[in-house]
CSV table of C-alpha atoms in Angstrom, one decimal:
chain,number,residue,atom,x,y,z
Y,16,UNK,CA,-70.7,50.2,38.3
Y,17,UNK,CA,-72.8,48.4,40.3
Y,18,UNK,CA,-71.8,45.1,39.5
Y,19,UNK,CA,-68.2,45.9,39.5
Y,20,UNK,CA,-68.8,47.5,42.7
Y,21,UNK,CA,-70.5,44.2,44.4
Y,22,UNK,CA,-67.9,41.7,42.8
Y,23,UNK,CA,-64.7,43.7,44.4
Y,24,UNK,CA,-66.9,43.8,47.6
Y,25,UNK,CA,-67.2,40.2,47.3
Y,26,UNK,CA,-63.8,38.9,46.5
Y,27,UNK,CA,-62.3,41.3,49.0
Y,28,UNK,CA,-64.4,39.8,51.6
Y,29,UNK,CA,-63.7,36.2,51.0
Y,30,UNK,CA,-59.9,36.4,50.9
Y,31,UNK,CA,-60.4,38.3,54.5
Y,32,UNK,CA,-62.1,35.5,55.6
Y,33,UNK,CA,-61.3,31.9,53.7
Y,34,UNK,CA,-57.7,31.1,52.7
Y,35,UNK,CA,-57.5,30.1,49.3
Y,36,UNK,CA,-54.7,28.1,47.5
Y,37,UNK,CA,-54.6,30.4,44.6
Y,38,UNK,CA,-54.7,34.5,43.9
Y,39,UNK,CA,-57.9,36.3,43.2
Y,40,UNK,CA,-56.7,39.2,41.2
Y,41,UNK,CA,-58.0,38.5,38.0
Y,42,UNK,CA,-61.5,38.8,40.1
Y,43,UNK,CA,-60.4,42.6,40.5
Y,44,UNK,CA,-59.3,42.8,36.9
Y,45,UNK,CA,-62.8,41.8,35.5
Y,46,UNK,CA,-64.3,44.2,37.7
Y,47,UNK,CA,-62.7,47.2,36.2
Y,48,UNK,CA,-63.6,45.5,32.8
Y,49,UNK,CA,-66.8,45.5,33.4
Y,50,UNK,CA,-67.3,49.8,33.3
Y,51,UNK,CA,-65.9,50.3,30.0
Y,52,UNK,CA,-67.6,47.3,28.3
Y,53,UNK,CA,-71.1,48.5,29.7
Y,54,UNK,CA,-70.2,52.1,28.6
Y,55,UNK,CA,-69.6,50.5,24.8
Y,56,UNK,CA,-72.7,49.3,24.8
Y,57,UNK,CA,-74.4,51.7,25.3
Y,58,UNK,CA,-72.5,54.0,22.8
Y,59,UNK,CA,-72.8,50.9,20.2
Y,60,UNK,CA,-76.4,51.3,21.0
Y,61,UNK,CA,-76.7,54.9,21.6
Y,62,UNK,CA,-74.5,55.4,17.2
Y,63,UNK,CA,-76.9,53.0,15.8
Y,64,UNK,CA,-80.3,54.0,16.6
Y,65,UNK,CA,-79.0,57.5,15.2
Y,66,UNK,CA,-77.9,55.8,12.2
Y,67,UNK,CA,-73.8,55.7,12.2
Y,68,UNK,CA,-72.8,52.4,12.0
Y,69,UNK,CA,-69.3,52.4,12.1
Y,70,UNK,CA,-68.8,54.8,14.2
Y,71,UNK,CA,-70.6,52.1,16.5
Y,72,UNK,CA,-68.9,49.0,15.7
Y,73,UNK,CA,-65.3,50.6,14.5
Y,74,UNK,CA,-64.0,51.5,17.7
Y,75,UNK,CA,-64.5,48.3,19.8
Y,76,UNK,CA,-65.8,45.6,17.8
Y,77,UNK,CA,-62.9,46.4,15.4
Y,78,UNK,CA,-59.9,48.4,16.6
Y,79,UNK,CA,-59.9,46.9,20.6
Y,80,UNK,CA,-60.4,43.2,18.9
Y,81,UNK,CA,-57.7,43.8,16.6
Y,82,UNK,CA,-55.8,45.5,19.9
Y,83,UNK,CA,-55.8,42.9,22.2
Y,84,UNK,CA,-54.3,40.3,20.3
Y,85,UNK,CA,-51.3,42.5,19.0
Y,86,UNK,CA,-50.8,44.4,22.4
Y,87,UNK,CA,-50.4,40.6,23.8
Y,88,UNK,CA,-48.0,38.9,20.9
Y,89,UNK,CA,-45.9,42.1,21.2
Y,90,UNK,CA,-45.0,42.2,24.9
Y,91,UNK,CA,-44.6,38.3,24.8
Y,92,UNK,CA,-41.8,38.9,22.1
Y,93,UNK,CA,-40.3,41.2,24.2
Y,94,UNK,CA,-40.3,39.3,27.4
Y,95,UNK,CA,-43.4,40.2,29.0
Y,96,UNK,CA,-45.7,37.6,29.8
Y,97,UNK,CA,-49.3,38.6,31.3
Y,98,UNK,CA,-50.7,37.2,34.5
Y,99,UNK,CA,-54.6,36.8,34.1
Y,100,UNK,CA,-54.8,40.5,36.0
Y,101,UNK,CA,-52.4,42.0,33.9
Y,102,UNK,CA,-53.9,40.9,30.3
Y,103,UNK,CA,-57.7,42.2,31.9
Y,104,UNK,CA,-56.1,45.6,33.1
Y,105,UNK,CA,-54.2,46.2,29.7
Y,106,UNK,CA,-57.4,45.0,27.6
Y,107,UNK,CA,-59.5,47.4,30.2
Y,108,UNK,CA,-56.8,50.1,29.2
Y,109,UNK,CA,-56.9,49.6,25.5
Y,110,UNK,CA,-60.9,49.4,25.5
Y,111,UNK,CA,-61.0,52.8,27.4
Y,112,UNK,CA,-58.9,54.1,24.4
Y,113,UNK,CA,-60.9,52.8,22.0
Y,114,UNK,CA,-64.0,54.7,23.8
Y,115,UNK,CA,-62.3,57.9,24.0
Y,116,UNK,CA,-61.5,57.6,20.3
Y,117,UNK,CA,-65.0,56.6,19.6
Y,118,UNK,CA,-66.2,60.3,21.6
Y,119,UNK,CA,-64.4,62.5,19.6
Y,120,UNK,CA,-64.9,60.6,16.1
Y,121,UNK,CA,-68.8,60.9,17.0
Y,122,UNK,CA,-68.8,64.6,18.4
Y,123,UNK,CA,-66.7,65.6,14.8
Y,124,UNK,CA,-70.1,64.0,13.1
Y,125,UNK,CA,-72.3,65.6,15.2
Y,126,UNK,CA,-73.8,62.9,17.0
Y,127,UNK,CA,-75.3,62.6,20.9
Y,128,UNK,CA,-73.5,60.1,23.5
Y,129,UNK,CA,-74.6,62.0,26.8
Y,130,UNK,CA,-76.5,60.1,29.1
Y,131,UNK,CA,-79.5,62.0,30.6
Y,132,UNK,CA,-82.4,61.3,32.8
Y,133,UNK,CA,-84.8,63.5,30.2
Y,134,UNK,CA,-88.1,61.8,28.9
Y,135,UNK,CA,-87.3,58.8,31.6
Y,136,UNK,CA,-90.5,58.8,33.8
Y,137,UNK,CA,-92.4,58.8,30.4
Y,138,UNK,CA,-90.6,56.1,28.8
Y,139,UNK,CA,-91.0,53.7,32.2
Y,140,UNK,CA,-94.9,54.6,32.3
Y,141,UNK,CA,-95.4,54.3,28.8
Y,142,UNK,CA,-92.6,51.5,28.1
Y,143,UNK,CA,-91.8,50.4,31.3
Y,144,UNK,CA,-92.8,46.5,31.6
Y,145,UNK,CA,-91.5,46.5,27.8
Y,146,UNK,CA,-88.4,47.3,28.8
Y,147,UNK,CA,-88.0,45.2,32.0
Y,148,UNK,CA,-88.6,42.0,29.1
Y,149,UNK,CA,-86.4,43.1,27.4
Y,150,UNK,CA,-83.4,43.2,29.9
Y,151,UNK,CA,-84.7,40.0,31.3
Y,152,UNK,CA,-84.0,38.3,28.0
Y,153,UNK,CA,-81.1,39.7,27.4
Y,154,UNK,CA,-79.7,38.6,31.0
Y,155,UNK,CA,-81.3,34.5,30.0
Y,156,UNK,CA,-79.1,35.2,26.7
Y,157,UNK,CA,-75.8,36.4,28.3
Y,158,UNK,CA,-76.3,33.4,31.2
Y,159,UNK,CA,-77.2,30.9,28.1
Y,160,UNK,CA,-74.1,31.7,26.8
Y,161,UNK,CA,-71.7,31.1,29.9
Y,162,UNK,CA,-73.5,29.3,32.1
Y,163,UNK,CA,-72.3,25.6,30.8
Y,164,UNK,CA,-68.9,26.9,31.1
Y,165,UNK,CA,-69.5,27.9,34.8
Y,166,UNK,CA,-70.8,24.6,35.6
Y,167,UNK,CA,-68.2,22.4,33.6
Y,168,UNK,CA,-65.9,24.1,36.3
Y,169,UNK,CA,-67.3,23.5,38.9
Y,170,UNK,CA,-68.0,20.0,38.3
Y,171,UNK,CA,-64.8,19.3,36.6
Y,172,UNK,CA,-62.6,22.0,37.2
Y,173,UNK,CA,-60.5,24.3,35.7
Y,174,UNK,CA,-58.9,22.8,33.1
Y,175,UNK,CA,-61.8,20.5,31.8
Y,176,UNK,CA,-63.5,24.5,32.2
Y,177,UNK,CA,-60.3,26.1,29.7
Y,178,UNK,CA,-61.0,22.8,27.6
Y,179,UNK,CA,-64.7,24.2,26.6
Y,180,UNK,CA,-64.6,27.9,27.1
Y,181,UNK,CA,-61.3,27.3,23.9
Y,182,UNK,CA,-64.0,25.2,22.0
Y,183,UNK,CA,-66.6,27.1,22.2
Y,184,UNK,CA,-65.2,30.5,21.9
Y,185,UNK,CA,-63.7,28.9,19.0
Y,186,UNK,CA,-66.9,27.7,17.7
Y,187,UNK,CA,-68.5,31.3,17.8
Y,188,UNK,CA,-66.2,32.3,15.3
Y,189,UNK,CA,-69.1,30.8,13.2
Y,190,UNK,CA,-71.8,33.9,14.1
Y,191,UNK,CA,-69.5,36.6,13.2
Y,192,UNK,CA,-71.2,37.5,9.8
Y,193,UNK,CA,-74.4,36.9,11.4
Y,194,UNK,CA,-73.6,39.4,14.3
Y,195,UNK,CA,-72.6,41.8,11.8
Y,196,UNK,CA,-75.5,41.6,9.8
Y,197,UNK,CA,-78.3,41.7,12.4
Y,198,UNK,CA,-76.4,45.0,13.8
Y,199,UNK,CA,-77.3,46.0,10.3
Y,200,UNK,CA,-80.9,44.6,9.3
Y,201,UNK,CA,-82.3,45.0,12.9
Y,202,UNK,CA,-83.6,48.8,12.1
Y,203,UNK,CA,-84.4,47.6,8.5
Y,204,UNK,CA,-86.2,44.8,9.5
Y,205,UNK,CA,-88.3,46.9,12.2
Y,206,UNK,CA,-89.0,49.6,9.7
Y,207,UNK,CA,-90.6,47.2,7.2
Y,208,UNK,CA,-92.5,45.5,9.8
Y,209,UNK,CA,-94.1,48.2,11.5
Y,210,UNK,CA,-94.9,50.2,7.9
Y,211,UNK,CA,-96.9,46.6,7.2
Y,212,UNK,CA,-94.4,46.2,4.3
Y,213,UNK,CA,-94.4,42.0,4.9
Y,214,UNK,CA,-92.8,41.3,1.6
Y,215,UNK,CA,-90.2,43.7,2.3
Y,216,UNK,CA,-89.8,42.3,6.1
Y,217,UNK,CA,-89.6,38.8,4.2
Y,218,UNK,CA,-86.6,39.7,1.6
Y,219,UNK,CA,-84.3,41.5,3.8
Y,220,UNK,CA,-84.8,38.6,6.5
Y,221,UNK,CA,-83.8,35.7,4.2
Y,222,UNK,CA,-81.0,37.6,2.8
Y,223,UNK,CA,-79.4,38.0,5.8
Y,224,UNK,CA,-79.8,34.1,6.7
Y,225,UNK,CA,-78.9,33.0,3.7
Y,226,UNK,CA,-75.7,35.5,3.8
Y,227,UNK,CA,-74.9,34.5,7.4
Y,228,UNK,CA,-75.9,30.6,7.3
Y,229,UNK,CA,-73.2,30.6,3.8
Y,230,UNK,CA,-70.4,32.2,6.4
Y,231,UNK,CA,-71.2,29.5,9.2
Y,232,UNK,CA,-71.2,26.3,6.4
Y,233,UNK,CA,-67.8,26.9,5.6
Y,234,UNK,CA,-66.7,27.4,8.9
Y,235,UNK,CA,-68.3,24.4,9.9
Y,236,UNK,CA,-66.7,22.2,7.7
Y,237,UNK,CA,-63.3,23.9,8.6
Y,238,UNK,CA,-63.4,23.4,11.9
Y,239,UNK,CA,-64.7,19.6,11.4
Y,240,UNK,CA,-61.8,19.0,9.2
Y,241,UNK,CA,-58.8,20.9,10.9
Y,242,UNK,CA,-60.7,21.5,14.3
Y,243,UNK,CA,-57.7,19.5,16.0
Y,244,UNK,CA,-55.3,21.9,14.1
Y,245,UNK,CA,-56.5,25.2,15.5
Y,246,UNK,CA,-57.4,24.3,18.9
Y,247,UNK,CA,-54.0,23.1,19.4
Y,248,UNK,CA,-52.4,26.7,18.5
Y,249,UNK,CA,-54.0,27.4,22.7
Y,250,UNK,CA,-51.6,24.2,23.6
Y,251,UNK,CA,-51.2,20.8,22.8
Y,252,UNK,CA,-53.9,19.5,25.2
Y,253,UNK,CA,-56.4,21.9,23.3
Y,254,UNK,CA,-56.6,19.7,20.8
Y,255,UNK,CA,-58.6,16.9,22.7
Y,256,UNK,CA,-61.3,18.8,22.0
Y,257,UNK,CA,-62.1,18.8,18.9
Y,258,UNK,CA,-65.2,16.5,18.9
Y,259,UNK,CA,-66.8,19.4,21.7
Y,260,UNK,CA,-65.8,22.0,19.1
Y,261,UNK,CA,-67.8,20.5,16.4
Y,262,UNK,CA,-70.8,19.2,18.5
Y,263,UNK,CA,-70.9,23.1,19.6
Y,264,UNK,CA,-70.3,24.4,16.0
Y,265,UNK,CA,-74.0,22.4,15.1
Y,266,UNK,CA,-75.3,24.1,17.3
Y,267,UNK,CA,-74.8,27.4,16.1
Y,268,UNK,CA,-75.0,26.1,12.5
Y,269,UNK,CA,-78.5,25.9,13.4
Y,270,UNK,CA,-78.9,28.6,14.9
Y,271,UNK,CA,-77.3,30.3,11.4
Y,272,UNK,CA,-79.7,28.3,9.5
Y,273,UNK,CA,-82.8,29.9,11.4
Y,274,UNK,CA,-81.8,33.2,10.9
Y,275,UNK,CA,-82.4,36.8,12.5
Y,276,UNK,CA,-85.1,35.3,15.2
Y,277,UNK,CA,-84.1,36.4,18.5
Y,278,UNK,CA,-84.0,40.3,16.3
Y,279,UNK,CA,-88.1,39.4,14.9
Y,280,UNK,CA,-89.3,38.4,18.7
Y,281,UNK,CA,-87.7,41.1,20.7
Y,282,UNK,CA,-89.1,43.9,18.0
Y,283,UNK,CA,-92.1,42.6,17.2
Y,284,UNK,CA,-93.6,42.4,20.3
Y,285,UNK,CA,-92.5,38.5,21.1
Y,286,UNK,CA,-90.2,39.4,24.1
Y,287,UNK,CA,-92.2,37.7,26.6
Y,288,UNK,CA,-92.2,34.3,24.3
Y,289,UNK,CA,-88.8,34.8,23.9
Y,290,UNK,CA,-87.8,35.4,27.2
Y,291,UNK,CA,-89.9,32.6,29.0
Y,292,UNK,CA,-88.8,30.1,25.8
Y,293,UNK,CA,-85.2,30.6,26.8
Y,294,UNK,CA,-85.2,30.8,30.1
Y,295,UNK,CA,-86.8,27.4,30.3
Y,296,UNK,CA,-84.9,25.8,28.1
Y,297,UNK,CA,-81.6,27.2,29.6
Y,298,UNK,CA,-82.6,26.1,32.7
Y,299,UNK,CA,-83.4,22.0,31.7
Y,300,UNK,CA,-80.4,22.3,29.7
Y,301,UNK,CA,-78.2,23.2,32.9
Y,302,UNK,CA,-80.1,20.1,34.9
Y,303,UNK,CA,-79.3,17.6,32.4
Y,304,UNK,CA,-75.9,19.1,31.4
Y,305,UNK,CA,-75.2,18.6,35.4
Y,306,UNK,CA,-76.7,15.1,35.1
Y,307,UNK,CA,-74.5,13.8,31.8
Y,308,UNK,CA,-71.2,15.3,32.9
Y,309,UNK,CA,-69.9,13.1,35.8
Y,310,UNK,CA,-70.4,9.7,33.1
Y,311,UNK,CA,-70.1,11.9,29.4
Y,312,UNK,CA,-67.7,14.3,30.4
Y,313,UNK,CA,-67.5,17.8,27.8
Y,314,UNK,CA,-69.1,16.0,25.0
Y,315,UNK,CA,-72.1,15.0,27.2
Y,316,UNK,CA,-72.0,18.8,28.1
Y,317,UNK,CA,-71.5,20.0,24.9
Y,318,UNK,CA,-74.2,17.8,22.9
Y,319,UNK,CA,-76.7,18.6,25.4
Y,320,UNK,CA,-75.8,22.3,24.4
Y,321,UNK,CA,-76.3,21.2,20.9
Y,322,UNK,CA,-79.9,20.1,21.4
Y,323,UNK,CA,-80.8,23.1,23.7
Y,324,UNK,CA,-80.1,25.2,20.8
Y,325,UNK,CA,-81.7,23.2,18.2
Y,326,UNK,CA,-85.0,23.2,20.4
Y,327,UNK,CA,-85.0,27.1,21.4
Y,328,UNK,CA,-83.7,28.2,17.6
Y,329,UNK,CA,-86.3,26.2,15.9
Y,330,UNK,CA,-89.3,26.9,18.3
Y,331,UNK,CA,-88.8,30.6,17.8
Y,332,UNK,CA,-88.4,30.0,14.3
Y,333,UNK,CA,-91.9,28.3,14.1
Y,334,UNK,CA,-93.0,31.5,16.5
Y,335,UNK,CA,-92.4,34.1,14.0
Y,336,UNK,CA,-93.8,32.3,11.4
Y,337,UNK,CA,-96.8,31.8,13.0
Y,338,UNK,CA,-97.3,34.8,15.3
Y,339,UNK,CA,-95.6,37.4,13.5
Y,340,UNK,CA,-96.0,36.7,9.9
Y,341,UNK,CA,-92.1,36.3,8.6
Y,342,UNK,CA,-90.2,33.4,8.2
Y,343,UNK,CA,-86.7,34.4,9.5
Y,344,UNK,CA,-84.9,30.9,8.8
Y,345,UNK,CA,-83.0,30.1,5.5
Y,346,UNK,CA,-86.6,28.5,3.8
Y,347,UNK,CA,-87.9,31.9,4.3
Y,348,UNK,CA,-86.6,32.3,0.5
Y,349,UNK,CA,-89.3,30.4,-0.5
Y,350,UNK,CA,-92.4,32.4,0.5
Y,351,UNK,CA,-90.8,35.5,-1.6
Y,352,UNK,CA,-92.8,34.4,-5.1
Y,353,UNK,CA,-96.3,33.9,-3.0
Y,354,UNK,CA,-95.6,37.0,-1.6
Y,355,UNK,CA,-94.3,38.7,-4.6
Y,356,UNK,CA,-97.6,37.4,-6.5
Y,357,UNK,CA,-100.0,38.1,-3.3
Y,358,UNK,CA,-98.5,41.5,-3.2
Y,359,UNK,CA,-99.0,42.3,-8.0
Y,360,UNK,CA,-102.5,41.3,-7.6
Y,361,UNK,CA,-103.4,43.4,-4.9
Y,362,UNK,CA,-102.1,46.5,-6.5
């Protein structure tokens, strides 16, 4: 509420103040965007620590995903064509929806959404500088993510900014099994670990890179074969990028190929490492990204991006294999039969 709060304060005060060439209403669309999106959080959050998975994920990483598109194609084929403000208010609309559909599914299964202040005091004394790591690598992540797009437009501008926000939005279509399956292992994963079950920490890990690195293969080789193809179903000029679309798609192919890591260091006591690893390397990344654009344009931008995430995946990687006992990339398969044999002999 905040934020939204602060970014309508914002916009409102610059238009009453600086004349701008173009309208700032999709401004005030994001900002009501932003409530319901933070409130499915924290139900997402809120249904899986108590063990309902779908009813986490169903709602809006299903039913509003599938919604958007389909509310959008059908008021195009009847006439209706969205501004930017419009498509953010009707997706705001249909996420709200999906939230209220997500309350009553969970109250019919008996499980607890309300939001209390209850055992707070005692978490912050107890938890407290835990928990402040914790969001402070989660905001590094969520700036990771955008900030190259931020800066690509206001360097280049807006289209050169539409240009890589396509490709690489495009190119996360590569983590979708991997999402999935960390939303299932991560409780898994932290169960074994802290019951000193290493083997068991071990095997579940490597399954799910293995399972989520298979996913991201294919999709790597489609996108490097028919990239072109599918980036021109946004328009024509999409497909210019196709070489940014695969030098981004690498990137995550790495990060598929080294597994569940950002789950091991943020449960395992690693979210100091992980937040000071990523902060830094976001932040040189940004530098140089800023240096390479004017003379290497998107691909500069995007191959720099590339790099960034081969450095921070496979330091983390070498992390947890060294501080926290697991190996959470795809070779993590092969310390299952040491383990397996470690683990016959001492019983």
């Amino acid at each position: 509420m905040a934020i939204s709060i602060v970014l309508c304060v914002g916009v409102f005060a610059v238009t009453g103040t600086v004349t701008l060439s173009d309208t700032t209403t999709h401004f005030y669309g994001a900002a009501f965007l932003i409530l319901p999106m933070a409130l499915a959080e924290y139900n997402s959050s809120a249904l899986r620590a108590q063990g309902s998975l779908w009813t986490a994920l169903l709602p809006r990483d299903i039913l509003w995903r599938l919604a958007m598109p389909a509310a959008t194609v059908a008021l195009f084929a009847a006439g209706v064509i969205l501004s930017g403000a419009d498509a953010l208010a009707l997706y705001s609309a249909l996420l709200v929806g999906s939230l209220v559909l997500q309350y009553w599914v969970a109250h019919q299964q008996g499980y607890e959404l309300r939001a209390g202040w209850g055992g707070t005091a005692q978490y912050l004394r107890e938890r407290g500088s835990i928990g402040a790591w914790l969001l402070l690598g989660a905001l590094i992540e969520s700036a990771a993510l955008n900030a190259d797009v931020v800066l690509v437009g206001l360097m280049a501008g807006l289209e050169s900014s539409a240009l890589y926000f396509n490709a690489m939005r495009t190119a996360g279509l590569m983590t979708l099994i991997s999402y999935a399956i960390v939303l299932v292992m991560a409780p898994v994963i932290t169960r074994h670990y802290y019951a000193g079950d290493r083997f068991q920490t071990q095997l579940v890990t490597a399954a799910g890179a293995w399972a989520g690195f298979a996913f991201a293969v294919c999709t790597f080789g489609l996108f490097v074969l028919f990239g072109e193809p599918i980036l021109s179903l946004f328009g024509p000029v999409y497909g210019d990028a196709h070489l940014v679309l695969v030098l981004l798609s690498a990137g995550l192919l790495v990060d598929a190929a080294t597994g569940p890591t950002l789950t091991l260091m943020t449960t395992t006591g690693q979210e100091r490492v992980f937040a000071y690893s990523l902060g830094a390397v976001t932040l040189v990344s940004l530098v140089i990204q800023a240096l390479v654009l004017p003379t290497y344009g998107l691909v500069g931008v995007a191959a720099v991006n590339m790099i960034a995430r081969l450095v921070s995946q496979v330091f983390m990687a070498f992390w947890c294999i060294a501080k926290v006992g697991v190996d959470p990339t795809i070779f993590g398969v092969l310390r299952l039969r040491g383990m397996g044999r470690q683990l016959q002999s001492s019983q």
